[in-house]
XYZ file of C-alpha atoms in Angstrom:
713
model
C 0.014 -0.199 -0.066
C 2.784 2.373 0.877
C 4.546 1.423 -2.587
C 1.173 2.459 -4.363
C 0.785 5.809 -2.453
C 4.640 6.714 -3.413
C 3.825 6.206 -7.017
C 0.715 8.361 -6.646
C 2.440 10.700 -5.347
C 5.152 11.045 -7.982
C 2.741 10.833 -10.674
C 0.626 13.419 -9.253
C 3.880 16.089 -8.733
C 5.234 14.955 -12.426
C 1.785 16.030 -14.089
C 1.258 19.071 -11.760
C -2.018 17.225 -10.442
C -3.105 18.440 -7.031
C -6.183 16.173 -6.255
C -7.444 18.666 -4.072
C -10.591 16.921 -3.196
C -8.463 13.910 -2.278
C -5.750 15.751 -0.396
C -7.089 18.891 1.107
C -4.088 21.520 2.204
C -3.462 21.591 5.747
C -3.092 24.952 7.161
C -2.000 26.908 10.429
C -1.322 30.262 11.536
C 0.844 30.843 14.606
C 1.587 34.397 15.756
C 4.621 35.315 18.226
C 5.712 39.037 17.422
C 7.621 39.931 15.659
C 7.459 36.852 14.006
C 3.966 35.750 11.778
C 4.057 31.864 10.916
C 2.376 30.174 8.188
C 2.317 26.657 7.606
C 1.011 24.620 4.474
C 1.017 21.142 3.678
C -0.364 18.832 0.865
C 0.340 15.992 -1.410
C 2.559 18.573 -3.359
C 4.859 19.788 -0.523
C 5.217 21.148 3.183
C 6.435 24.544 3.762
C 6.792 27.183 6.526
C 6.681 30.740 5.701
C 7.728 33.285 8.418
C 7.439 36.956 7.793
C 9.581 39.108 10.231
C 8.077 42.627 10.782
C 9.796 44.584 13.555
C 7.669 47.434 14.961
C 8.506 49.855 17.801
C 8.598 47.348 20.596
C 11.213 45.203 19.116
C 14.309 45.556 20.885
C 16.121 43.109 19.131
C 18.592 44.394 16.149
C 18.651 41.160 14.753
C 15.038 40.976 13.742
C 15.695 42.861 10.632
C 12.458 42.366 8.106
C 12.614 39.264 6.470
C 10.544 36.857 4.647
C 11.674 32.934 5.096
C 10.619 29.760 3.661
C 11.492 26.318 5.094
C 11.110 23.215 3.704
C 11.131 19.583 5.554
C 12.710 18.376 2.064
C 16.181 18.345 2.141
C 16.254 20.984 5.119
C 15.826 23.353 2.468
C 14.881 27.155 2.679
C 14.906 30.462 0.829
C 15.025 33.892 2.868
C 14.810 37.429 1.696
C 16.061 40.616 3.880
C 14.486 43.793 3.303
C 15.612 47.321 4.043
C 13.397 50.537 3.892
C 14.833 52.565 0.775
C 14.416 55.499 3.149
C 16.238 53.992 6.059
C 13.497 54.001 8.011
C 11.031 51.448 9.549
C 9.615 49.206 7.022
C 6.588 46.951 7.682
C 5.949 44.072 5.765
C 2.674 41.310 6.021
C 1.364 38.526 4.037
C -2.103 39.261 2.901
C -4.957 37.103 1.797
C -5.553 35.760 -1.974
C -7.957 37.413 -3.914
C -8.363 34.264 -5.938
C -9.180 32.141 -3.028
C -8.885 34.056 0.319
C -5.801 31.944 1.488
C -2.448 33.418 2.700
C -0.613 30.764 1.052
C -0.889 28.455 -2.009
C 0.926 25.478 -3.556
C 3.366 25.834 -6.481
C 3.617 22.862 -8.733
C 5.279 22.912 -12.171
C 6.240 19.830 -14.003
C 10.046 20.052 -14.852
C 11.060 21.247 -18.549
C 11.205 18.747 -21.139
C 14.836 17.364 -21.366
C 15.866 19.117 -18.272
C 18.704 17.529 -16.206
C 16.578 17.566 -13.044
C 13.008 15.872 -13.687
C 11.889 16.626 -10.525
C 8.726 18.892 -10.438
C 9.467 22.487 -9.210
C 7.247 23.115 -5.962
C 6.754 25.343 -3.476
C 4.561 28.140 -2.175
C 3.160 31.452 -3.466
C 1.436 34.506 -1.420
C 1.109 38.085 -1.682
C 3.282 40.256 0.473
C 2.833 43.861 1.348
C 5.148 46.652 1.788
C 4.157 49.707 3.622
C 7.152 51.905 2.319
C 9.544 51.521 -0.582
C 11.864 48.770 -0.014
C 15.164 47.049 -0.978
C 15.671 43.204 -0.651
C 19.435 43.585 0.296
C 20.218 39.913 0.870
C 18.822 36.582 -0.510
C 20.124 33.098 1.064
C 18.930 30.256 -0.872
C 19.356 26.689 -0.549
C 19.783 24.877 3.185
C 18.380 25.725 6.278
C 21.753 25.361 7.599
C 23.330 28.322 5.590
C 20.203 30.567 7.025
C 20.862 29.563 10.534
C 24.689 30.281 10.338
C 23.765 33.617 8.839
C 20.993 34.504 11.508
C 22.464 33.117 14.655
C 26.601 33.078 13.660
C 26.935 36.906 13.449
C 26.081 37.320 9.646
C 28.270 34.480 8.786
C 27.679 33.870 4.971
C 29.659 31.450 2.654
C 31.017 33.101 -0.341
C 30.609 29.788 -2.303
C 26.932 29.944 -1.361
C 26.384 33.500 -1.885
C 28.365 33.974 -5.301
C 26.222 31.470 -7.019
C 23.105 33.612 -6.834
C 21.722 34.640 -9.914
C 20.031 37.762 -10.342
C 17.339 38.521 -13.221
C 14.022 40.014 -14.411
C 11.101 37.869 -14.313
C 8.358 38.112 -16.375
C 7.483 41.974 -17.763
C 7.931 43.695 -14.560
C 9.057 40.976 -11.826
C 12.351 40.299 -10.233
C 14.051 36.739 -9.315
C 17.101 35.489 -7.417
C 17.734 31.834 -7.648
C 20.876 29.539 -7.121
C 21.805 26.002 -8.282
C 23.112 24.040 -5.442
C 26.210 22.287 -5.100
C 25.240 19.191 -6.764
C 24.536 21.187 -9.915
C 21.277 19.893 -10.558
C 18.857 21.301 -7.903
C 17.641 24.763 -7.862
C 16.072 27.287 -5.632
C 13.946 30.276 -6.719
C 12.244 33.166 -5.200
C 10.471 35.786 -7.458
C 8.193 38.516 -7.089
C 5.648 40.301 -9.266
C 3.773 43.781 -8.437
C -0.134 43.155 -8.301
C -2.118 45.550 -10.266
C -1.320 49.395 -10.047
C 2.044 48.775 -7.746
C 5.612 49.624 -9.202
C 7.603 47.220 -11.036
C 10.328 45.600 -9.489
C 13.665 47.066 -10.301
C 16.860 45.540 -10.403
C 19.508 47.416 -8.660
C 23.252 46.864 -9.782
C 26.498 47.501 -8.059
C 28.792 45.625 -5.601
C 25.772 44.026 -4.306
C 22.654 43.317 -6.627
C 19.361 44.582 -5.093
C 15.775 43.903 -5.951
C 13.361 47.450 -5.291
C 9.950 47.293 -4.338
C 7.459 50.418 -4.297
C 4.992 50.668 -1.693
C 2.157 48.182 -2.125
C 1.518 44.703 -2.584
C 3.444 42.060 -4.520
C 2.980 38.185 -5.484
C 5.999 36.228 -4.428
C 7.057 32.685 -5.034
C 9.437 30.451 -3.686
C 10.433 27.101 -5.108
C 12.925 24.135 -5.539
C 13.065 20.966 -7.379
C 14.381 18.696 -4.870
C 12.477 15.071 -4.252
C 9.574 15.767 -1.344
C 9.207 13.838 1.853
C 5.840 11.488 2.161
C 4.169 13.335 5.051
C 1.967 11.793 7.869
C -1.057 13.324 8.207
C -2.602 14.111 11.829
C -4.436 10.918 11.665
C -1.603 9.082 10.496
C 0.672 10.071 12.788
C -1.818 9.105 15.771
C -2.763 6.175 16.773
C -6.699 4.583 16.756
C -7.160 5.516 20.546
C -5.977 9.148 19.842
C -7.688 10.073 16.862
C -9.974 12.513 18.953
C -6.962 14.805 19.098
C -7.161 15.563 15.555
C -10.422 17.300 16.601
C -9.670 18.669 20.005
C -6.425 19.664 19.504
C -6.259 20.832 15.890
C -3.382 23.024 15.805
C -1.018 20.917 18.066
C -1.804 17.990 15.591
C -1.098 19.930 12.793
C 2.226 20.739 14.097
C 2.930 17.175 14.799
C 1.974 16.216 11.358
C 4.061 18.944 9.765
C 7.085 17.300 11.614
C 6.270 13.605 10.821
C 7.170 11.957 7.572
C 7.185 8.422 6.361
C 10.543 7.689 7.135
C 11.580 10.057 9.958
C 10.358 12.612 12.406
C 11.966 16.187 12.219
C 12.958 18.294 15.378
C 11.449 21.522 14.708
C 10.616 24.495 12.652
C 12.274 26.544 11.209
C 15.786 26.223 12.566
C 15.933 22.127 12.754
C 13.931 20.940 9.827
C 15.527 17.549 9.963
C 16.542 14.546 11.475
C 17.999 14.808 15.168
C 18.387 11.308 17.228
C 17.951 13.000 20.615
C 14.431 14.984 19.844
C 12.942 12.363 17.930
C 13.730 9.441 20.502
C 12.872 11.185 23.429
C 9.527 12.756 21.843
C 8.582 9.263 20.917
C 9.120 8.122 24.497
C 7.059 11.003 25.930
C 4.438 10.351 23.388
C 4.337 6.591 22.897
C 0.781 6.350 24.090
C -0.478 8.217 21.035
C 1.646 7.668 18.331
C 0.927 5.088 15.356
C 2.238 1.693 15.479
C 3.204 -0.720 12.903
C 4.520 -0.709 9.186
C 4.126 3.132 8.041
C 3.595 4.546 11.665
C 5.334 7.248 13.716
C 7.232 4.823 16.024
C 8.587 2.824 13.286
C 9.705 5.984 11.389
C 11.633 7.212 14.501
C 13.339 4.008 15.247
C 14.009 2.974 11.625
C 15.550 6.590 10.996
C 18.001 5.982 14.005
C 19.034 2.318 13.039
C 19.349 3.966 9.032
C 22.219 6.772 10.509
C 24.087 4.427 13.296
C 27.705 4.350 12.686
C 28.538 1.139 11.132
C 32.148 1.091 12.452
C 31.550 1.923 16.173
C 27.945 1.808 17.015
C 27.564 5.541 17.652
C 24.075 6.974 17.241
C 23.707 9.959 14.757
C 22.793 13.252 16.344
C 21.938 15.074 13.271
C 21.531 14.494 9.727
C 23.428 16.569 6.839
C 21.656 16.319 3.776
C 20.614 18.356 0.507
C 22.956 21.228 -0.281
C 24.558 21.320 2.959
C 25.788 18.018 2.697
C 27.530 18.667 -0.697
C 28.672 21.910 1.084
C 30.470 19.712 3.704
C 31.842 17.393 1.434
C 33.125 20.305 -0.610
C 35.408 21.455 2.804
C 36.814 18.258 2.336
C 37.693 18.077 -1.400
C 34.892 15.715 -2.123
C 32.210 16.241 -4.806
C 29.260 14.605 -3.295
C 25.778 15.250 -2.360
C 25.472 11.951 -0.424
C 23.919 12.481 3.080
C 26.259 12.043 6.139
C 26.049 12.427 9.939
C 27.132 14.371 13.316
C 28.075 12.175 15.758
C 29.688 13.976 18.557
C 26.992 13.931 21.240
C 27.472 11.215 24.129
C 23.637 10.749 25.076
C 21.715 9.672 21.876
C 23.354 6.132 21.932
C 21.460 5.214 25.232
C 18.334 6.576 24.167
C 17.922 4.239 21.469
C 17.677 0.763 23.024
C 15.509 2.515 25.805
C 13.180 3.309 22.701
C 13.638 0.074 21.037
C 12.877 -2.125 24.350
C 9.929 -0.113 25.060
C 8.259 -0.640 21.622
C 9.540 -3.973 20.380
C 9.608 -5.901 23.806
C 6.840 -3.913 25.865
C 3.980 -3.773 22.972
C 2.033 -6.531 21.211
C 2.517 -4.671 17.807
C 6.149 -4.303 18.287
C 6.957 -8.017 19.264
C 4.777 -9.063 16.310
C 6.692 -6.841 13.668
C 10.223 -7.289 15.107
C 11.308 -10.117 12.781
C 10.467 -8.390 9.540
C 11.491 -4.814 10.715
C 14.871 -6.057 11.711
C 15.523 -7.990 8.534
C 15.545 -4.780 6.852
C 18.873 -3.760 5.147
C 19.920 -0.091 5.599
C 19.780 2.706 2.631
C 20.168 5.938 3.619
C 23.998 6.178 4.339
C 26.262 4.617 1.564
C 28.701 3.208 4.074
C 25.566 1.335 5.972
C 23.958 0.207 2.426
C 23.042 -3.726 2.749
C 23.472 -3.872 6.493
C 20.430 -5.290 8.482
C 19.287 -3.491 11.033
C 19.502 -6.275 13.531
C 23.062 -5.852 12.616
C 23.621 -1.937 13.337
C 21.399 -2.269 16.614
C 23.780 -4.732 17.858
C 26.575 -2.834 17.075
C 25.273 0.146 19.292
C 24.261 -2.102 22.154
C 28.108 -3.482 21.860
C 29.482 0.068 22.043
C 27.186 0.894 25.504
C 28.396 -2.385 27.229
C 31.999 -1.737 26.173
C 32.150 2.013 27.414
C 30.218 1.634 30.743
C 32.364 -1.397 31.772
C 35.389 0.792 33.288
C 32.847 2.290 35.999
C 31.438 -0.838 37.014
C 34.804 -2.087 37.866
C 36.385 0.949 39.560
C 33.644 3.746 40.690
C 35.643 6.642 40.141
C 35.119 9.766 38.167
C 37.475 9.445 35.492
C 35.345 6.266 34.535
C 32.192 8.118 33.911
C 31.340 9.420 30.579
C 33.044 12.168 29.271
C 32.382 14.878 26.372
C 34.351 13.340 23.242
C 37.787 14.886 22.858
C 37.573 18.533 21.134
C 34.146 18.644 21.689
C 32.352 21.417 24.318
C 28.806 19.711 23.855
C 27.604 16.282 24.181
C 24.081 16.205 25.783
C 20.871 18.331 25.250
C 22.479 21.518 26.839
C 24.357 21.656 23.644
C 25.342 25.476 23.615
C 28.948 26.690 24.316
C 27.975 27.311 28.020
C 25.259 25.179 28.342
C 27.395 22.799 30.917
C 29.327 25.524 32.412
C 32.521 24.406 31.380
C 31.882 20.853 32.549
C 32.956 17.813 30.842
C 31.022 15.032 32.518
C 27.118 15.419 32.208
C 24.927 14.817 34.925
C 21.910 13.610 33.074
C 23.920 11.040 30.908
C 25.927 9.484 33.700
C 23.447 9.147 36.483
C 19.966 8.293 34.079
C 20.463 7.779 30.367
C 23.359 5.068 30.860
C 21.652 2.981 33.596
C 18.432 3.334 31.608
C 19.842 2.173 28.614
C 21.744 -0.761 30.351
C 18.443 -1.639 31.729
C 17.174 -1.796 28.401
C 19.757 -3.927 26.909
C 19.237 -6.832 29.661
C 15.610 -6.397 28.859
C 16.190 -6.996 24.894
C 18.687 -9.653 25.699
C 16.313 -11.539 28.043
C 13.636 -11.190 25.160
C 16.221 -12.894 22.472
C 17.687 -9.913 20.924
C 21.534 -9.838 20.660
C 21.940 -13.562 20.273
C 25.792 -13.055 20.271
C 25.846 -12.104 23.694
C 23.515 -14.300 25.692
C 24.874 -12.954 28.836
C 23.899 -9.745 28.371
C 20.766 -10.433 30.202
C 22.381 -10.531 33.516
C 25.659 -8.402 32.664
C 23.539 -5.518 31.523
C 21.350 -5.535 34.756
C 24.429 -5.582 36.927
C 25.814 -2.998 35.220
C 22.807 -0.814 35.277
C 22.605 -1.227 39.080
C 26.088 -0.197 39.690
C 25.405 2.868 37.556
C 22.016 3.690 39.144
C 23.382 3.500 42.856
C 27.002 4.781 42.499
C 26.546 7.941 40.401
C 24.458 10.335 41.998
C 27.417 10.837 44.665
C 29.977 12.515 42.179
C 27.330 15.472 41.154
C 25.841 16.171 44.867
C 25.891 19.547 46.031
C 24.987 20.839 49.477
C 25.024 24.186 50.555
C 24.316 25.353 54.432
C 21.560 27.582 54.861
C 23.647 30.539 55.951
C 25.846 30.271 52.808
C 22.892 29.686 50.953
C 21.031 33.003 51.833
C 24.380 34.824 51.040
C 25.082 33.321 47.804
C 21.303 34.021 46.682
C 21.484 37.661 48.210
C 24.603 38.152 46.149
C 23.358 36.799 42.754
C 20.389 39.032 42.992
C 22.421 42.339 43.304
C 25.172 41.001 40.959
C 22.389 39.972 38.449
C 20.333 43.103 39.110
C 17.160 40.919 39.262
C 14.260 42.687 39.797
C 12.097 40.197 41.328
C 12.318 39.196 45.220
C 15.065 37.172 46.834
C 12.936 34.516 48.416
C 15.598 33.765 50.734
C 12.834 33.370 53.462
C 12.258 29.953 51.532
C 15.237 28.863 52.818
C 15.040 26.693 56.046
C 17.764 24.214 55.867
C 20.676 23.383 53.797
C 19.904 23.690 49.779
C 20.917 20.170 47.963
C 20.973 19.781 44.652
C 22.716 17.798 41.889
C 25.230 19.926 39.520
C 24.886 19.967 35.659
C 28.039 18.187 35.136
C 31.440 17.675 36.657
C 34.137 20.314 35.728
C 37.866 19.697 34.706
C 38.480 19.047 38.402
C 35.948 16.470 38.743
C 34.041 18.777 41.219
C 30.242 19.592 40.294
C 29.255 22.884 38.312
C 27.364 24.387 40.830
C 24.181 24.973 38.893
C 20.763 23.776 40.024
C 18.910 22.383 36.874
C 15.993 20.571 35.895
C 17.851 17.168 34.755
C 16.503 15.228 37.343
C 13.644 14.494 34.966
C 15.442 12.079 33.362
C 16.076 9.881 36.230
C 12.432 10.138 37.477
C 11.398 9.299 34.095
C 13.424 6.553 32.662
C 14.192 4.487 36.118
C 12.676 3.162 38.917
C 15.632 2.804 41.350
C 15.622 0.903 44.106
C 18.357 2.265 46.941
C 15.561 3.573 49.209
C 17.339 5.892 50.927
C 18.898 7.318 47.858
C 15.396 7.534 46.192
C 13.915 9.390 48.925
C 16.640 11.854 49.198
C 16.403 12.422 45.377
C 12.795 13.081 45.411
C 12.793 15.409 47.942
C 15.678 17.912 46.639
C 13.277 17.603 43.341
C 10.388 18.491 45.232
C 11.994 21.227 46.974
C 13.064 22.814 43.893
C 9.756 22.843 42.504
C 8.379 24.164 45.750
C 10.804 27.226 46.361
C 10.509 29.885 44.081
C 13.718 31.218 41.703
C 16.202 32.341 42.439
C 16.059 29.773 45.806
C 14.736 27.052 43.586
C 13.538 26.945 40.010
C 9.941 27.734 39.935
C 8.463 30.951 38.542
C 5.468 32.342 36.777
C 6.659 31.115 33.506
C 7.532 27.946 34.436
C 10.856 26.070 35.813
C 13.803 27.883 34.751
C 16.283 24.620 33.385
C 18.940 26.447 34.943
C 19.525 28.453 38.399
C 23.262 29.510 38.963
C 22.217 31.475 41.918
C 24.724 29.028 43.878
C 27.689 29.128 41.402
C 31.204 29.622 43.292
C 31.900 32.428 40.630
C 30.447 35.320 38.817
C 31.822 34.329 35.667
C 29.806 30.896 35.890
C 26.633 32.801 36.793
C 27.112 35.069 33.522
C 26.980 31.927 31.427
C 23.315 31.372 32.767
C 21.054 34.774 31.833
C 17.443 34.859 30.441
C 19.123 35.444 26.851
C 21.190 32.413 27.185
C 19.536 29.205 25.130
C 20.142 27.067 28.250
C 19.951 29.710 30.904
C 17.210 30.933 33.009
C 14.998 30.020 30.399
C 12.138 27.547 30.120
C 11.847 24.549 27.864
C 8.689 23.202 27.549
C 9.582 19.466 27.039
C 11.486 19.580 30.433
C 8.405 20.175 31.938
C 6.958 17.237 30.278
C 9.601 14.827 31.152
C 9.588 16.147 34.868
C 5.864 15.898 34.890
C 5.750 12.569 33.370
C 8.704 11.373 35.790
C 6.883 12.545 38.890
C 3.580 11.147 37.601
C 5.630 7.735 37.385
C 7.314 7.763 40.689
C 4.183 8.717 42.432
C 2.537 5.728 40.791
C 4.834 3.459 42.083
C 3.107 4.330 45.579
C -0.055 2.099 44.205
C 2.078 -0.707 43.942
C 1.977 -3.973 46.265
C 5.886 -3.437 47.056
C 5.489 0.697 47.228
C 9.044 2.706 47.859
C 9.535 3.836 51.310
C 9.186 7.638 50.278
C 5.555 6.676 50.099
C 5.193 7.128 53.662
C 2.758 10.079 54.677
C 5.468 12.880 54.976
C 7.506 12.908 52.022
C 4.847 11.244 49.607
C 2.740 14.487 50.500
C 5.830 16.575 49.681
C 6.090 15.014 46.191
C 2.357 14.998 45.601
C 2.258 18.749 46.181
C 5.121 19.552 44.163
C 3.400 17.517 41.339
C 0.404 19.486 41.731
C 2.357 22.809 41.726
C 4.439 21.915 38.518
C 0.889 21.333 36.811
C -0.434 24.462 37.780
C 2.696 26.468 36.085
C 2.042 24.319 33.189
C -1.405 24.806 32.877
C -0.834 28.766 33.493
C 1.500 28.564 30.196
C -0.279 26.718 27.730
C 0.032 29.572 25.311
C 3.839 28.999 25.366
C 3.943 25.113 25.458
C 4.580 24.063 21.634
C 7.315 26.293 21.138
C 10.860 25.444 21.855
C 11.641 27.515 24.493
C 10.822 30.999 26.452
C 12.616 33.554 28.153
C 10.809 36.343 30.579
C 10.799 39.892 31.792
C 9.910 40.772 35.098
C 7.002 43.542 35.946
C 5.275 42.602 39.271
C 5.810 39.194 38.399
C 7.666 36.866 35.841
C 6.086 37.259 32.257
C 7.051 34.880 29.089
C 8.637 36.558 26.084
C 10.364 35.284 23.093
C 13.951 34.118 23.637
C 14.827 36.268 20.483
C 13.856 39.363 22.533
C 16.703 39.028 24.224
C 19.015 36.610 21.907
C 20.196 36.096 18.133
C 18.775 32.560 18.765
C 15.200 32.378 17.421
C 13.125 29.628 19.066
C 11.332 27.341 16.961
C 7.771 28.261 16.749
C 6.880 24.336 16.699
C 9.471 21.947 18.127
C 8.566 18.018 18.173
C 9.311 17.627 22.053
C 7.398 20.498 22.852
C 4.165 18.835 21.339
C 4.516 16.274 24.043
C 1.702 17.453 26.175
C -0.612 15.928 23.354
C 0.183 12.943 25.622
C 1.364 13.885 29.182
C -1.494 14.619 31.485
C -1.636 15.151 34.963
C -2.441 11.886 36.553
C -4.607 11.071 39.569
C -1.764 9.986 41.774
């Protein structure tokens, strides 16, 4: 059936048929000033169009007037930066079509007869209005990565990319930019045509060629001729029991569909519109209850994408794929003429998520059990170096890697045997900005949660008959897991006396010029938390954080004293307001540097930092799911010790408070990350208000609240 659909899709594209009745367009509009986001998907293409129109309230100089089009196919895009001709303020907005009333419509043109590239030219068109004469000063065409490097990298532009842009007239009175990709076959175009009564587009030549527009409305078209992906509709990405969500949460399920395809799920739009192993697997784990299973389903799309991209040599799981124009660009840097996809393998956390998800689906679900033999007999096709290798072989390679790298700590529980970032890398887990770990090299979440959870999964898979070359793993992996569960937390523990904690918080409030209260009256005893990582001196990076959620969500630990103490300090962080704890009106901050032992460390975690005093939606979801999981253990016959009245009550109270702040911030939850300003309380604002980094307006793991709900525990 899937093969027939693909053939139908290719025929439709080749002949320009849209079959609107059979494949109605899906549209979505999300506004987050100064960004207006429009999504369009149908059987021809999927596109995300962002219009940036700064106003007097926009205080970020990087929010320049811009029209950006992002396509999931090839992680591709086209962007146009504008300026007012008179150097004043320029406003631009999309307008409804006079033909069908829509903001965006699909473009679908068959390839020219005899053209080297026979893919149809597809994309979107719409009407853009300028409120004053404008200049299109900079087009960037090809890869989203090129656009991202410019917008977040201080204006980085590759001469090889920009020198290939061609400027020419379009029709009688329009203008066009185009660029042929490094593969020599694919082209991206963006063209503009005036509507009736509006000035013609003028080409301005010189050192920098530009297009000039008068005041008024112009039709734009952004197109490219790259193979398209097969999208999963909202009903296809969800299992049968969750179909009501298509109606009840229409915008969220449309967002999920936009990021879901038959061979992979994408991390977010517009900045991460491609495969990211961590994002897709964490999302699948949090949303497993609602995602479609079986052949052609979302869960197998996630797992298959991971296996296809495993490093065949050492078993490392791919963090991010490079494909399309960016893959060819990277190959050129190495003197290779190729557009074959490649992978980034620098992360150390992603390997462990794979066996966890594999076990959850292929061992713990009936559909997975039935599908396993056929699924793992498949041969890889995505990476040239993996072509023809069985999925079972690649999966076992990753398990072998995990067993190998975790063995030293089992033999000797010293910091040097914990898992470190790879040599030459400053990132390795989800806090993958330059300062996300505060200079740490041994991440807390990886060593205390992901490693033991991955080992538990390998033991379960082995018990179920997987990894037949290693029959001992059923016992060995379980023994490894127990050591990692019980013996790793001690390395990351930070305990600050009440008096020192009050002094540190007061000093932090002063140094950081925080407008809100210090809340030091909430400090009634020692402050205990687990640092983000261990530094080069093997001491904890003294930044309170939300990464406790990994251990709560992925493990059911059995060291009773340790479990009780761990849950209690998590509950304290949720119940205590920032800067004493993590709680604010806008959510839990993923980092609180108030107890840092240096001003320089504190300065790495501000509300303008990607992993600073900001809120990440998926961390709220995992914390909620994790605490719900732990509290549910109190309903078991052999309930843990923390289920005694006093501590159980505190953890339950923290769970309630967490859900209160989640519900108060529903408007932000589908976005990637948000910051805040203080005005008689913490108020949510886009991260881009303070940073050159734009938050994705839709993010895969930020849609997990479709599946994560408050439990009656």
